Amino acid sequence: MQSFRSPLGRARGLGPSREAATGHWFSERLPALGLIPLMLWFIFCAVIPNIGASHAEFADFLTNPLNATLMILVVLLGFYHGLQGLLVIVGDYIGTVVVRNFIVFFLKLYAIFGAALASIAVLKLSIGG
Amino acid sequence: MAEFLLNKHSRIKKGKEFPAPSGAKNVRTFRIYRWDPETGENPRMDVFRLDMDDCGPMVLDALNKIKNEIDPTLTFRRSCREGICGSCAMNIDSYNTLACLKPIADIKGDVVITPLPHCEVVKDLIPDLTHIYAQYAAIEPWLKADTQPPPNGERLQSIEERARLDGLWECILCFCCTTACPSWWWRNDRYLGPAVLQQAARWVFDSRDEYTDQRLNELNDPYRLFRCHTIMNCTGTCPKNLNPGKAIADLKIAMYDRSE
């Protein structure tokens, strides 16, 4: 489509969104820092010592409130951090606004559902028996 | 969606070959992108073989020699031939740089020269920089202040305040960095790119400027500024050895400092 809009008009576009751009940038970084110790705990305290454990033994591991809390934090921060990263990738490569908003909506839905499902599973093992 | 393939009219074909003069002992091969909008043909890579014993040391010397002595239709921008005008920015040996500052001896094998990446081509090695210039104009790159300067002189800065601008003001706007940035390739409709953001920083951090708040307001956008993912191609390719990546990081920190 031919456009007679001036180059400056095109460069200014619809203007800056100003909605939480800085907040989003920072929210990618803070949970990432939190995930460093959490992932160390997850690998070296939750996974490796429990390799080969039975369902009952692992349920017993999660009855410790500290273990259950840390496991839920791994789930919540993991999904949150993954969502933030995916949103950036979608912003990079999906140019069409309607398609982008559609994908962003389903990514958020997936993250919320996944985080809720995994958290309930941990809680069920921890207190449901 | 981002486009990952060139359309079939942009694919590069084999071009003409110009042999070295007879008796030349020190021959280097230059493979140069050619495209003429008036012929309607696809772009092509022409091969020029030059006698290095009869040619200056820089890539720009070779381009001038080709234009003067072999093929006068070869089209490229150049002016100062000493790295201060920014005209002869092009992609040489896969890096964006200035032809006048790039020694031929630094390149191994054939010297491959194409225009700056991801811009529309006007002709041969000349990219269309209209949008980048417009992005530069959009950040209003001039001193904005409501306070009148002292009647008997200029606006003063301390030595430290002036030193804050070092590494920012030296930019010659060749746009090697902007056209090396993948974030700018995919999202230049909104992302300003490293050269323009470095100039935005040059005014944000100028102690004499009184519109810092509005300048930051204009940058507070997930695309305009925050599409920078610290890929650092900008800093790696800058022919003036500046650090646009650091300037952008400083802008993000300034943005964060005022956000809470």
XYZ file of C-alpha atoms in Angstrom:
389
model
C 0.000 0.000 0.000
C 1.380 3.380 -0.965
C 1.553 5.881 1.882
C 2.222 9.604 1.748
C 2.821 9.797 5.496
C 6.054 11.659 6.242
C 9.072 9.702 7.533
C 8.912 11.602 10.837
C 5.220 10.773 11.225
C 6.028 7.107 10.642
C 8.919 7.152 13.133
C 6.723 8.758 15.834
C 3.957 6.253 15.087
C 1.339 5.954 17.816
C 3.783 7.248 20.452
C 5.239 5.566 23.524
C 2.891 3.294 25.454
C 4.286 4.348 28.879
C 2.360 1.448 30.420
C 4.683 -0.443 32.705
C 7.511 -0.702 30.161
C 10.140 -0.168 32.859
C 8.225 -2.414 35.253
C 8.165 -5.248 32.741
C 11.881 -4.893 32.093
C 12.605 -5.103 35.826
C 10.099 -7.921 36.381
C 12.100 -10.061 33.950
C 15.195 -9.655 36.102
C 14.080 -9.899 39.738
C 12.431 -13.380 39.478
C 15.433 -14.488 37.397
C 17.708 -13.673 40.337
C 15.333 -15.467 42.725
C 15.342 -18.540 40.486
C 19.132 -19.005 40.832
C 19.046 -20.270 44.476
C 15.649 -21.897 43.921
C 16.925 -23.962 40.984
C 20.043 -24.954 42.978
C 17.741 -26.139 45.770
C 15.470 -27.874 43.239
C 18.321 -29.805 41.596
C 20.511 -30.623 44.601
C 17.915 -30.969 47.396
C 14.678 -31.980 45.677
C 15.644 -33.980 42.571
C 19.023 -35.674 43.067
C 18.418 -37.039 46.646
C 14.989 -38.309 45.545
C 16.104 -40.165 42.418
C 14.517 -43.617 42.607
C 12.242 -42.634 45.508
C 8.767 -44.134 45.643
C 5.620 -41.995 45.450
C 5.138 -42.316 49.203
C 8.732 -41.288 49.947
C 8.442 -38.190 47.761
C 5.071 -37.293 49.306
C 6.805 -37.576 52.670
C 9.547 -35.187 51.441
C 6.864 -32.657 50.586
C 5.123 -32.878 53.960
C 7.954 -30.713 55.258
C 6.401 -27.199 54.954
C 9.726 -25.660 53.894
C 10.122 -28.153 51.038
C 6.522 -27.606 49.892
C 6.931 -23.806 50.030
C 10.154 -23.864 48.038
C 8.604 -26.254 45.506
C 5.618 -23.932 44.989
C 7.976 -20.965 44.621
C 9.900 -22.888 41.936
C 6.612 -23.467 40.118
C 5.288 -19.900 40.417
C 8.544 -18.099 39.621
C 9.357 -20.593 36.878
C 6.069 -20.058 35.072
C 6.240 -16.296 35.649
C 9.804 -16.036 34.320
C 8.986 -18.302 31.378
C 5.947 -16.177 30.517
C 7.955 -12.936 30.645
C 10.586 -14.417 28.326
C 7.994 -15.733 25.865
C 6.247 -12.354 25.797
C 9.523 -10.726 24.749
C 10.075 -13.285 21.985
C 6.516 -12.788 20.713
C 7.104 -9.019 20.740
C 10.285 -9.503 18.720
C 8.921 -11.685 15.965
C 5.136 -11.283 15.664
C 4.490 -7.987 13.900
C 0.727 -8.143 13.367
C -0.919 -6.604 16.431
C -4.077 -8.740 16.358
C -2.115 -11.996 16.047
C 0.322 -10.839 18.735
C -2.439 -9.997 21.221
C -4.112 -13.338 20.532
C -0.868 -15.255 21.230
C -0.127 -13.151 24.326
C -3.609 -13.941 25.689
C -3.135 -17.695 25.258
C 0.396 -17.630 26.686
C -0.931 -15.923 29.820
C -3.768 -18.419 30.052
C -1.293 -21.297 29.708
C 1.025 -19.836 32.372
C -1.796 -19.255 34.862
C -3.320 -22.697 34.288
C 0.064 -24.450 34.409
C 1.160 -22.663 37.565
C -2.178 -23.361 39.279
C -2.201 -27.041 38.281
C 1.385 -27.622 39.429
C 0.810 -25.764 42.710
C -2.308 -27.785 43.497
C -0.370 -30.980 42.728
C 2.340 -29.972 45.222
C -0.275 -29.039 47.849
C -2.127 -32.314 47.327
C 1.061 -34.309 47.933
C 2.041 -32.066 50.855
C -1.198 -31.926 52.851
C -3.659 -34.129 51.005
C -1.652 -37.327 51.473
C 5.486 -12.010 10.920
C 9.123 -11.190 10.426
C 10.285 -12.151 6.942
C 13.223 -14.521 6.889
C 13.608 -15.065 3.136
C 14.440 -12.558 0.426
C 11.756 -12.256 -2.226
C 12.770 -13.637 -5.602
C 13.558 -10.223 -7.078
C 16.106 -9.558 -4.315
C 18.080 -12.799 -4.583
C 21.687 -12.212 -5.570
C 22.862 -13.598 -8.917
C 26.355 -14.138 -10.290
C 27.723 -10.913 -11.800
C 30.432 -9.718 -14.143
C 34.115 -10.525 -13.719
C 36.865 -7.978 -14.236
C 40.316 -9.628 -14.451
C 43.487 -8.224 -12.919
C 45.752 -6.164 -15.186
C 48.368 -8.322 -16.923
C 51.615 -8.529 -15.031
C 50.013 -7.819 -11.636
C 51.816 -9.781 -8.909
C 49.897 -8.790 -5.774
C 46.247 -9.441 -6.704
C 43.268 -9.224 -4.320
C 39.702 -10.151 -5.255
C 36.780 -7.849 -4.423
C 33.233 -9.224 -4.616
C 30.835 -6.285 -4.642
C 27.023 -6.123 -4.448
C 25.499 -4.390 -7.466
C 21.887 -3.415 -8.023
C 20.465 -0.855 -10.425
C 16.782 0.010 -9.955
C 16.508 1.171 -13.566
C 17.317 -2.185 -15.194
C 14.744 -4.267 -13.327
C 17.343 -7.050 -12.960
C 18.124 -8.946 -9.773
C 21.089 -7.814 -7.690
C 24.401 -9.459 -8.578
C 27.886 -9.874 -7.112
C 30.525 -8.419 -9.445
C 34.103 -9.664 -9.101
C 36.961 -7.182 -9.445
C 40.609 -8.252 -9.292
C 42.961 -5.416 -8.359
C 46.748 -5.051 -8.318
C 47.472 -4.148 -4.691
C 50.894 -2.724 -5.660
C 48.951 0.029 -7.459
C 46.195 0.671 -4.882
C 45.869 2.496 -1.556
C 45.653 0.494 1.697
C 41.988 0.986 2.648
C 38.841 -0.600 1.224
C 37.663 2.867 0.156
C 40.861 3.261 -1.910
C 39.967 0.056 -3.744
C 36.377 1.249 -4.351
C 37.639 4.574 -5.695
C 40.128 2.762 -7.925
C 37.359 0.565 -9.330
C 35.096 3.574 -9.938
C 37.883 5.684 -11.500
C 39.603 3.041 -13.587
C 37.367 0.001 -14.150
C 33.624 0.593 -13.768
C 32.400 4.209 -13.343
C 28.842 2.984 -12.698
C 29.801 1.560 -9.262
C 27.813 3.687 -6.823
C 28.655 4.375 -3.162
C 28.644 7.251 -0.683
C 31.951 8.720 0.432
C 33.226 12.102 1.437
C 35.930 12.703 4.036
C 37.997 9.494 3.604
C 39.122 9.745 7.263
C 36.298 8.355 9.411
C 34.528 11.546 10.450
C 31.666 11.962 7.958
C 30.133 8.486 8.270
C 29.207 8.333 4.581
C 31.041 5.182 3.494
C 29.395 2.854 6.048
C 28.879 -0.562 4.429
C 29.152 -4.245 5.198
C 32.708 -5.408 4.557
C 33.844 -8.969 5.255
C 30.531 -9.532 7.114
C 31.010 -6.578 9.517
C 29.391 -3.160 9.229
C 32.194 -0.619 9.171
C 33.570 2.428 7.379
C 35.332 1.600 4.114
C 37.812 4.429 4.728
C 38.938 3.022 8.094
C 39.094 -0.658 7.086
C 42.539 -1.808 5.908
C 42.364 -4.324 3.064
C 45.259 -6.189 4.709
C 43.011 -6.979 7.733
C 40.726 -9.125 5.570
C 41.506 -12.754 4.808
C 40.500 -14.123 1.387
C 38.113 -12.289 -0.938
C 36.899 -8.853 0.135
C 33.109 -9.143 0.117
C 31.268 -5.800 0.177
C 27.480 -5.361 0.502
C 25.323 -2.407 1.584
C 24.358 -1.954 5.256
C 21.984 -4.825 6.118
C 18.205 -4.656 6.384
C 17.759 -1.333 4.626
C 16.159 -0.834 1.250
C 18.824 -0.313 -1.388
C 18.844 2.860 -3.459
C 21.591 1.627 -5.783
C 24.656 -0.642 -5.387
C 26.176 0.138 -1.956
C 23.784 2.969 -1.046
C 21.124 2.103 1.571
C 17.980 4.188 2.100
C 18.452 5.780 5.547
C 15.260 7.876 5.475
C 13.593 6.018 8.356
C 16.712 6.129 10.552
C 17.068 9.873 9.996
C 13.383 10.274 10.899
C 13.897 8.223 14.072
C 16.838 10.508 14.895
C 14.673 13.607 14.317
C 11.955 12.086 16.522
C 14.177 12.224 19.644
C 14.631 15.989 19.067
C 18.446 15.957 19.180
C 19.053 19.525 20.279
C 19.420 21.360 23.596
C 16.004 22.155 25.052
C 15.852 24.556 28.003
C 13.385 27.150 29.268
C 15.912 29.020 31.390
C 17.614 31.692 29.327
C 21.402 31.427 29.090
C 23.363 34.060 31.062
C 23.343 37.333 29.065
C 27.101 37.628 29.256
C 28.044 34.147 28.126
C 27.210 30.522 27.530
C 25.562 27.822 29.680
C 28.206 26.501 32.062
C 29.045 22.875 32.840
C 31.455 21.485 35.414
C 34.325 19.386 34.140
C 32.514 16.265 35.431
C 29.224 17.238 33.772
C 31.014 17.714 30.468
C 32.912 14.434 30.918
C 29.551 12.591 31.213
C 29.048 13.240 27.494
C 32.346 11.659 26.432
C 31.734 8.481 24.464
C 28.342 9.829 23.366
C 29.060 12.994 21.389
C 31.703 11.385 19.173
C 29.087 9.407 17.216
C 29.215 10.280 13.505
C 25.802 8.773 12.685
C 27.114 6.215 10.185
C 24.452 3.751 11.501
C 26.742 0.723 11.365
C 25.361 -0.179 14.814
C 21.657 0.336 14.094
C 21.801 -1.795 10.950
C 23.725 -4.523 12.840
C 21.012 -4.865 15.504
C 18.557 -7.804 15.169
C 16.040 -6.045 17.412
C 16.099 -3.129 14.997
C 15.847 -5.456 11.979
C 12.604 -7.019 13.205
C 10.973 -4.109 15.013
C 12.260 -0.862 13.520
C 8.715 0.390 13.147
C 8.952 1.216 16.865
C 12.414 0.293 18.210
C 14.751 3.261 17.758
C 18.001 1.318 17.383
C 21.378 1.831 19.068
C 22.615 4.949 17.234
C 19.465 6.945 17.910
C 19.218 5.701 21.513
C 22.855 6.657 22.116
C 22.018 10.165 20.886
C 18.917 10.166 23.118
C 21.279 9.372 26.001
C 23.590 12.167 24.880
C 20.741 14.659 25.581
C 19.255 12.875 28.613
C 22.612 13.021 30.388
C 23.453 16.600 29.320
C 23.442 18.741 32.491
C 22.303 21.821 30.495
C 19.166 20.182 29.109
C 15.911 20.843 31.009
C 13.666 18.370 29.200
C 15.155 15.175 30.674
C 11.754 14.139 32.048
C 9.987 14.474 28.716
C 12.825 12.775 26.867
C 12.494 9.778 29.227
C 8.694 9.863 28.878
C 9.098 9.527 25.129
C 11.376 6.485 25.585
C 9.161 4.730 28.150
C 7.884 2.063 25.812
C 8.395 -1.709 25.532
C 9.628 -1.184 21.965
C 11.272 2.236 21.584
C 13.908 1.549 24.270
C 13.241 -1.802 25.919
C 13.397 -3.889 22.710
C 17.184 -3.757 23.276
C 18.131 -7.260 24.489
C 21.831 -6.419 25.032
C 22.858 -8.430 21.967
C 25.801 -5.985 21.741
C 26.325 -6.164 17.964
C 26.228 -2.359 18.154
C 29.275 -2.080 20.393
C 31.071 -4.841 18.529
C 30.712 -3.182 15.138
C 31.151 0.537 15.961
C 33.992 1.850 13.740
C 34.564 4.697 16.216
C 34.924 2.240 19.136
C 31.979 3.754 21.011
C 29.676 1.721 23.266
C 25.997 2.225 22.363
C 25.116 -0.856 24.452
C 26.370 0.932 27.588
C 24.463 4.113 26.667
C 21.233 2.114 26.313
C 21.867 0.340 29.637
C 22.348 3.756 31.284
C 19.009 4.894 29.836
C 17.264 1.798 31.241
C 18.815 2.456 34.658
C 17.723 6.109 34.539
C 14.233 4.889 33.663
C 14.278 2.488 36.609
C 15.662 5.109 39.000
C 12.612 7.296 38.450
C 10.059 4.444 38.368
C 9.757 3.830 42.127
